[in-house]
Amino acid sequence: DHAGIATQMVTEREMALAQEPTRTAMGREKFMARVWQQKQQSRGTIISQLKRLGASCDWSREAFTMSGAPGAPAGEDGNFHDAVIKVFVDLYTKGLIYRGKRLVNWDPHFETAISDLEVENLETPGHMWHFKYRLAGGETYDYVERDADGAATFREVRDYISIATTRPETMLGDGAVAVHPSDTRYAPIVGKMVHLPLCDRLIPIITDEYPDPSFGSGAVKITGAHDFNDYAVAKRNSIPCYRLMDTRAAMRSDGAPYHQAVLRAREIAAGSVTTEAEVDSLNLVPEKYRGLDRFEARKQVVADITSQGLAVTVLVKSLDADTGSEHLTLEPVVEAKKIMQPFGDRSKVVIEPMLTDQWFVDTAKIVEPALDAVRTGRTRIIPASGEKTYYHWLENIEPWCISRQLWWGHQIPVWYGLALEATDFTDDEGDNALDEVEILRILGDGGYIDREATFHCAADANSVADHFRDDLASLPHPLNAARIIEVDDRATAVEVLAASLANYAVTQDPTHLIYPVWRDPDVLDTWFSSGLWPIGTLGWPEQTPELKKYFPTSVLITGADILFFWVARMMMMQLAVVGEVPFHTVYLHGLVRDEKGEKMSKTRGNVIDPLEIIDELGADPLRFTLAQLAVVGGSPKLSTDKIKGNRNFGTKLWNAHRFAEMNGVFDLAPVEGVPAATQTVNRWIIGEVGRVREEVDTAIAAYRFNDAANALYAFVWGKVCDWYVEFAKPLLMDGDDAAKGETRAVMRWVLDQCLILLHPFMPFITEDLWGATATRGKLLAHAGWPAYGAELVDPAAETEMRWAISLIDGVRSVRAQMNVPAGLYVPVLQLEADAAARGAWARNEVLIRRLARIDSLTEATEVPKGAITVPTAGATFALPLASIIDVGAEKARVAKAIEKLGKELGGLRGRLNNANFVASAPAEVVAEARANLALREEEEAQLKAALARLAEIG
RNA sequence: GGGUGGUUAGCUCAGUUGGUAGAGCGUCUCGCUUACACCGAGAAUGUCGGGGGUUCGAGUCCCUCACCACCCACCA
């Protein structure tokens, strides 16, 4: 998307570095061109990052939220802009978008409104001051505090009410002091007026449910224009909201001098009729604070109130450093206190609640279908906890402020006309008597026009022109003779209108009348357009073939942090605009964190460039690692060690292919379909391929990408490389032609399956090997995904190979622990072998001997003293190592093994002897326990016999 | 204040309907065996945060406590 604030910010920063003219000096049109230039740069970066990561997108369908906007350069000619404007007009027409003067989060750095979601509340150290507001006319009252039983605990005569604040500078705009209706302490003075310190104004004491009697003094100053709570109180009680700050959050310096403004404020307080526009125009900041930054103003206000003796004070004992004597002094009460402060997520400056005209989406009216879609499962969110979060937010949704005072974005399709009215030209007697005095009355002393502009919302300029022509024509003569002229903004409109009126007053010539019209200079919140992504990218509102084919879409994969910003809004907007859910599944992944575990962000500059990791270690290991870390509901912490491990995995895969190549495997043409095999080893590995394919598919279907990646890792490394390649060596080197040919074919097929299954995770190395090992009809990326599964498993082959592996493992373990030199081939005795074990040995003798380093196998009926036993299912093997073993160490080893087995046996027997278990556990669980017990008992017997033999030696 | 998630081997974390705990890395021992030292073979390591409950059986379900993380929030 066009990332309004961020992109405008980055562009302006670059412009400053390059010493280009500033945005305002440049003007809107040129600046937009400059941002487009910036955008195309970062577009290149993003696309190349995606390509180097191996993203297999349909690049021909690249889309951009600002495509087709006026002034868009060549190549940016989609129609996303049209879609956005159409949706705005439609929603406005349906009454789902409205304009109003509301308290919004204002970012004083970017000088724009932002939405609730773009505010970060952070705990910061702050202070709380306590001030006295004196009762008007020197009145006093009995201030009485009572305990729970109503007994007075404190009593004094006061001429003031005490209020607490963390933002002293806002007291200049106070409109009232509020107390809780049940608060008996202040009951005597409710309805009375108090002096607002530093200001020549009186404000009333009112009651409202909002103040908490148990917090602070129980009395709250009400500054409707700079606090969300106060705003609500002010609205409920018709208290005027006086705006104190300008767009940079400095104390206002506009408008009439303070003494004039305050006069008018007093009239209003006394009940004089006023308008929202007039109240907003009144600058009630006393001269000495005008133009000060809000934090500087705070210091001044505190100092001035304190010096007037209106700070609540406390006696403080202090030591005079020179004389060493103690003093008692009155010090203002200033509590150090942690406060939650709102910061702009982009600008990082303190957000100021500001009373401004903005556009809002009436989210309450479009939220239900979005909630319903998830509740009924038409759209599913993974992980499920995401659904709870989704409900929680949507069920408590606030109106969405969608206007931004920026230039980079979709300009709001609304035009204003500052209408002339008949009353502008008549005096109280109805005569046509406009004079200079009248003009001043109309304009007001502050230079505003005491009237709202009319506005018109439309997608196309012709309709706008028609609307204002009609509007003008409806005015009485001579007003309808006015010329419509386009101006930049309301301020210019007021200027030209004033000049026009003045001219007319002098000349009475209707041709001097002017009807200024201007477009809303604001742009839409980026998320308003991103929210239309599902349809906007498919050509809507045109009924394109793409729209028919791809909408509703299937799965949205996105970061969990963006659930409200984007997902919830796409849900609401698609349902409101086209009446369908935009996707059936939302897969939320965690955020990749940096080495400190912190969120990476464009503006914070702690982003680890994927290109650097790719340069160093490769895209495949990065992708594979991310897949391994993609636990549902988890948040991956990327570490170089993990990526290195997976680079090694890639190398391993490559080496396996090298081995195959050296053994003529790739001299064969690729094998179509599952190859036939007679060799046990080959039959076994074919079954394992079937198993892993099923495992991978199951995992992917469940969005468990970590399971899929880990299954492939374990299969390729742990099965193919560790065992199959080793098993195949004797066949490839010493086997007869038939065995050799079959093994080559099977290995060829197995390796191809590895490439196919790994390709989504490691596209580069697999595609490379795919092309290098054969002349293929198509790219691996286009190869079909296999459909075989566990039906490829040959149970007999599987049992036999598992037996062989356990025997090899056993012999290796004994050798390593007995410190038998690795290269030394040793004799092995076989005893107590049943027919199955004998057969298995016979069929796999070559590979077992090779991998376990056995030089001879002798049948024996008795185990010689000092021989070490290796128990397997159906047979016991023994290594006669008397001369080289450490008997003590071996006894310890066997004893330990028996002990470990003992624990397991204890558990199994305990369960099986428990009648309740046998009765209530499922039959297959009981059977499994019985089989397991039998196996373990056999093993235990073998080990005990071995221990006994060792005991004979000493 | 509300919500969500977490607490499992030295570290980073898996553990899907309750059946008795795994991976990678690290550590230790051995090893150039003709794919691979970015390797191979072997080994050690867990009262699954504490307590209680349900159950024949709990890392897994319920309650509770402690700590951590994240999200949301208007206590002046």
Short mmCIF file of C-alpha atoms in Angstrom, two decimals, chain A residues 53-287:
data_model
loop_
_atom_site.label_atom_id
_atom_site.label_comp_id
_atom_site.label_asym_id
_atom_site.label_seq_id
_atom_site.Cartn_x
_atom_site.Cartn_y
_atom_site.Cartn_z
CA LEU A 53 13.35 -14.88 -1.10
CA GLY A 54 11.96 -17.06 -3.85
CA ALA A 55 8.39 -15.85 -3.59
CA SER A 56 6.55 -17.38 -6.54
CA CYS A 57 3.96 -14.68 -7.10
CA ASP A 58 2.19 -13.86 -10.29
CA TRP A 59 4.23 -10.73 -10.89
CA SER A 60 1.97 -9.59 -13.67
CA ARG A 61 -0.71 -8.92 -11.09
CA GLU A 62 1.25 -6.49 -8.96
CA ALA A 63 -1.11 -3.89 -7.52
CA PHE A 64 -0.85 -0.61 -5.67
CA THR A 65 -3.42 1.27 -3.65
CA MET A 66 -2.64 4.59 -5.37
CA SER A 67 -2.66 3.26 -8.90
CA GLY A 68 -4.71 5.38 -11.25
CA ALA A 69 -4.67 8.38 -8.92
CA PRO A 70 -4.50 11.82 -10.58
CA GLY A 71 -0.87 12.57 -11.34
CA ALA A 72 0.19 8.93 -11.22
CA PRO A 73 3.15 8.37 -13.54
CA ALA A 74 3.15 5.98 -16.47
CA GLY A 75 2.97 2.37 -15.37
CA GLU A 76 0.83 3.20 -12.35
CA ASP A 77 -2.37 3.13 -14.27
CA GLY A 78 -4.58 0.66 -12.46
CA ASN A 79 -7.97 1.69 -11.17
CA PHE A 80 -7.50 1.22 -7.44
CA HIS A 81 -7.98 4.92 -6.94
CA ASP A 82 -11.39 4.79 -8.64
CA ALA A 83 -12.44 1.96 -6.36
CA VAL A 84 -11.46 3.89 -3.25
CA ILE A 85 -13.28 7.02 -4.32
CA LYS A 86 -16.36 5.06 -5.33
CA VAL A 87 -16.48 3.32 -1.98
CA PHE A 88 -16.17 6.61 -0.14
CA VAL A 89 -19.01 8.13 -2.14
CA ASP A 90 -21.18 5.02 -1.76
CA LEU A 91 -20.65 4.75 1.98
CA TYR A 92 -21.26 8.47 2.36
CA THR A 93 -24.47 8.21 0.37
CA LYS A 94 -25.63 5.32 2.55
CA GLY A 95 -24.93 7.39 5.63
CA LEU A 96 -22.07 5.18 6.76
CA ILE A 97 -19.51 7.97 6.52
CA TYR A 98 -20.01 11.31 8.20
CA ARG A 99 -18.15 14.51 8.88
CA GLY A 100 -18.00 16.17 12.23
CA LYS A 101 -16.09 18.19 14.73
CA ARG A 102 -14.88 15.60 17.19
CA LEU A 103 -12.08 15.12 19.59
CA VAL A 104 -9.48 13.08 17.74
CA ASN A 105 -5.94 11.90 18.30
CA TRP A 106 -3.76 14.59 16.83
CA ASP A 107 -0.15 14.04 15.91
CA PRO A 108 1.56 17.42 16.39
CA HIS A 109 4.64 16.30 14.47
CA PHE A 110 2.87 15.31 11.27
CA GLU A 111 0.08 17.78 11.98
CA THR A 112 -2.63 15.30 11.18
CA ALA A 113 -5.33 13.34 12.89
CA ILE A 114 -4.63 9.65 13.37
CA SER A 115 -6.83 6.72 14.31
CA ASP A 116 -6.97 5.09 17.74
CA LEU A 117 -4.91 2.20 16.41
CA GLU A 118 -2.05 4.47 15.46
CA VAL A 119 -1.64 5.60 19.06
CA GLU A 120 0.71 3.75 21.39
CA ASN A 121 0.04 4.24 25.07
CA LEU A 122 3.26 4.11 27.03
CA GLU A 123 3.89 4.47 30.70
CA THR A 124 6.06 7.49 31.34
CA PRO A 125 7.07 9.34 34.49
CA GLY A 126 4.85 12.33 35.09
CA HIS A 127 3.58 14.60 37.82
CA MET A 128 0.28 15.51 39.35
CA TRP A 129 -0.35 19.03 40.53
CA HIS A 130 -3.10 20.22 42.83
CA PHE A 131 -4.72 23.63 42.36
CA LYS A 132 -7.28 25.68 44.23
CA TYR A 133 -10.17 27.17 42.29
CA ARG A 134 -11.67 29.90 44.53
CA LEU A 135 -15.40 30.35 44.87
CA ALA A 136 -16.81 33.42 43.22
CA GLY A 137 -17.75 36.34 45.46
CA GLY A 138 -15.51 35.19 48.29
CA GLU A 139 -18.02 32.56 49.38
CA THR A 140 -17.03 29.85 51.82
CA TYR A 141 -18.42 26.45 52.76
CA ASP A 142 -17.89 23.73 55.33
CA TYR A 143 -15.70 21.09 53.79
CA VAL A 144 -16.34 17.84 55.69
CA GLU A 145 -14.76 14.43 55.11
CA ARG A 146 -16.52 11.43 56.59
CA ASP A 147 -15.62 7.81 57.22
CA ALA A 148 -17.69 4.86 56.09
CA ASP A 149 -20.06 5.28 59.05
CA GLY A 150 -20.70 8.90 58.22
CA ALA A 151 -18.73 10.26 61.15
CA ALA A 152 -16.82 13.41 60.33
CA THR A 153 -13.09 12.83 60.18
CA PHE A 154 -12.03 16.19 58.88
CA ARG A 155 -13.70 19.55 58.83
CA GLU A 156 -12.61 22.98 57.68
CA VAL A 157 -14.03 26.13 56.21
CA ARG A 158 -12.88 26.52 52.63
CA ASP A 159 -13.19 29.21 50.02
CA TYR A 160 -11.98 26.97 47.22
CA ILE A 161 -12.33 23.58 45.55
CA SER A 162 -9.21 21.51 45.03
CA ILE A 163 -8.57 19.90 41.69
CA ALA A 164 -5.75 17.64 40.51
CA THR A 165 -4.21 17.51 37.07
CA THR A 166 -1.32 15.97 35.19
CA ARG A 167 -1.70 18.56 32.45
CA PRO A 168 -1.78 22.02 34.07
CA GLU A 169 -1.56 23.90 30.77
CA THR A 170 -5.00 22.69 29.76
CA MET A 171 -6.64 24.49 32.69
CA LEU A 172 -6.71 27.60 30.52
CA GLY A 173 -9.49 25.93 28.56
CA ASP A 174 -11.50 24.63 31.49
CA GLY A 175 -15.23 24.98 31.12
CA ALA A 176 -16.32 23.57 34.48
CA VAL A 177 -15.35 21.62 37.55
CA ALA A 178 -17.16 18.32 37.93
CA VAL A 179 -17.89 16.33 41.07
CA HIS A 180 -19.82 13.12 41.57
CA PRO A 181 -23.49 13.69 42.43
CA SER A 182 -23.14 11.53 45.53
CA ASP A 183 -20.13 13.41 46.85
CA THR A 184 -21.37 15.12 50.04
CA ARG A 185 -18.18 17.11 50.47
CA TYR A 186 -19.06 19.35 47.59
CA ALA A 187 -22.85 19.24 47.79
CA PRO A 188 -23.00 22.74 49.32
CA ILE A 189 -21.26 24.32 46.36
CA VAL A 190 -22.65 22.43 43.38
CA GLY A 191 -24.00 24.95 40.90
CA LYS A 192 -21.82 27.78 42.21
CA MET A 193 -19.13 29.46 40.15
CA VAL A 194 -15.39 29.35 40.74
CA HIS A 195 -12.61 31.62 39.53
CA LEU A 196 -10.44 29.99 36.93
CA PRO A 197 -6.86 30.90 37.92
CA LEU A 198 -4.84 33.03 35.49
CA CYS A 199 -7.99 33.70 33.51
CA ASP A 200 -10.63 36.30 34.05
CA ARG A 201 -13.36 33.75 33.81
CA LEU A 202 -15.82 32.01 36.08
CA ILE A 203 -16.73 28.39 35.54
CA PRO A 204 -19.49 26.36 37.20
CA ILE A 205 -19.25 23.39 39.53
CA ILE A 206 -21.35 20.66 37.98
CA THR A 207 -22.16 17.06 38.82
CA ASP A 208 -21.44 14.12 36.58
CA GLU A 209 -21.03 10.38 37.03
CA TYR A 210 -17.50 10.51 35.69
CA PRO A 211 -15.51 11.80 38.72
CA ASP A 212 -14.43 9.10 41.17
CA PRO A 213 -14.97 10.49 44.68
CA SER A 214 -12.24 8.24 46.06
CA PHE A 215 -9.56 9.47 43.69
CA GLY A 216 -7.66 12.69 44.43
CA SER A 217 -9.93 15.40 45.73
CA GLY A 218 -12.89 13.98 43.89
CA ALA A 219 -13.17 17.13 41.80
CA VAL A 220 -12.16 17.12 38.14
CA LYS A 221 -11.45 20.12 35.95
CA ILE A 222 -13.26 19.76 32.63
CA THR A 223 -11.26 20.67 29.54
CA GLY A 224 -13.49 19.43 26.78
CA ALA A 225 -11.18 20.22 23.92
CA HIS A 226 -8.09 18.40 25.22
CA ASP A 227 -9.19 15.28 27.02
CA PHE A 228 -11.40 12.42 25.90
CA ASN A 229 -13.09 11.98 29.27
CA ASP A 230 -13.66 15.67 29.71
CA TYR A 231 -15.04 15.89 26.22
CA ALA A 232 -17.74 13.38 27.07
CA VAL A 233 -18.57 15.24 30.30
CA ALA A 234 -18.67 18.55 28.46
CA LYS A 235 -21.00 17.16 25.80
CA ARG A 236 -23.35 15.73 28.43
CA ASN A 237 -23.50 19.01 30.30
CA SER A 238 -23.34 21.51 27.42
CA ILE A 239 -20.03 22.90 28.59
CA PRO A 240 -18.14 24.76 25.85
CA CYS A 241 -14.94 23.12 24.60
CA TYR A 242 -12.25 25.74 24.08
CA ARG A 243 -9.40 24.69 21.89
CA LEU A 244 -6.07 25.93 23.25
CA MET A 245 -3.49 24.69 20.80
CA ASP A 246 -2.58 24.93 17.15
CA THR A 247 -1.70 22.10 14.79
CA ARG A 248 1.82 21.85 16.22
CA ALA A 249 0.42 21.68 19.76
CA ALA A 250 1.78 25.11 20.62
CA MET A 251 -0.51 27.42 22.55
CA ARG A 252 -2.71 29.28 20.07
CA SER A 253 -1.69 32.71 18.93
CA ASP A 254 -4.46 33.31 16.41
CA GLY A 255 -7.64 35.29 16.69
CA ALA A 256 -8.68 38.23 18.75
CA PRO A 257 -6.69 39.51 21.72
CA TYR A 258 -7.36 37.70 24.97
CA HIS A 259 -9.38 40.50 26.57
CA GLN A 260 -11.82 40.42 23.69
CA ALA A 261 -12.04 36.65 23.54
CA VAL A 262 -12.68 36.35 27.22
CA LEU A 263 -15.47 38.91 27.05
CA ARG A 264 -17.24 36.76 24.53
CA ALA A 265 -16.56 33.63 26.58
CA ARG A 266 -18.24 35.25 29.57
CA GLU A 267 -21.28 36.07 27.46
CA ILE A 268 -21.43 32.48 26.30
CA ALA A 269 -21.07 31.24 29.86
CA ALA A 270 -23.93 33.55 30.75
CA GLY A 271 -26.09 31.90 28.12
CA SER A 272 -25.44 33.89 24.97
CA VAL A 273 -26.29 31.86 21.85
CA THR A 274 -23.23 30.62 19.99
CA THR A 275 -22.10 28.05 17.47
CA GLU A 276 -19.49 25.34 17.39
CA ALA A 277 -17.52 27.38 14.87
CA GLU A 278 -17.51 30.44 17.06
CA VAL A 279 -16.42 28.54 20.15
CA ASP A 280 -13.62 27.00 18.14
CA SER A 281 -12.55 30.42 16.93
CA LEU A 282 -12.22 31.84 20.43
CA ASN A 283 -8.63 31.83 21.59
CA LEU A 284 -8.78 31.83 25.38
CA VAL A 285 -5.03 31.59 25.84
CA PRO A 286 -3.84 34.68 27.72
CA GLU A 287 -1.28 36.70 25.81
#
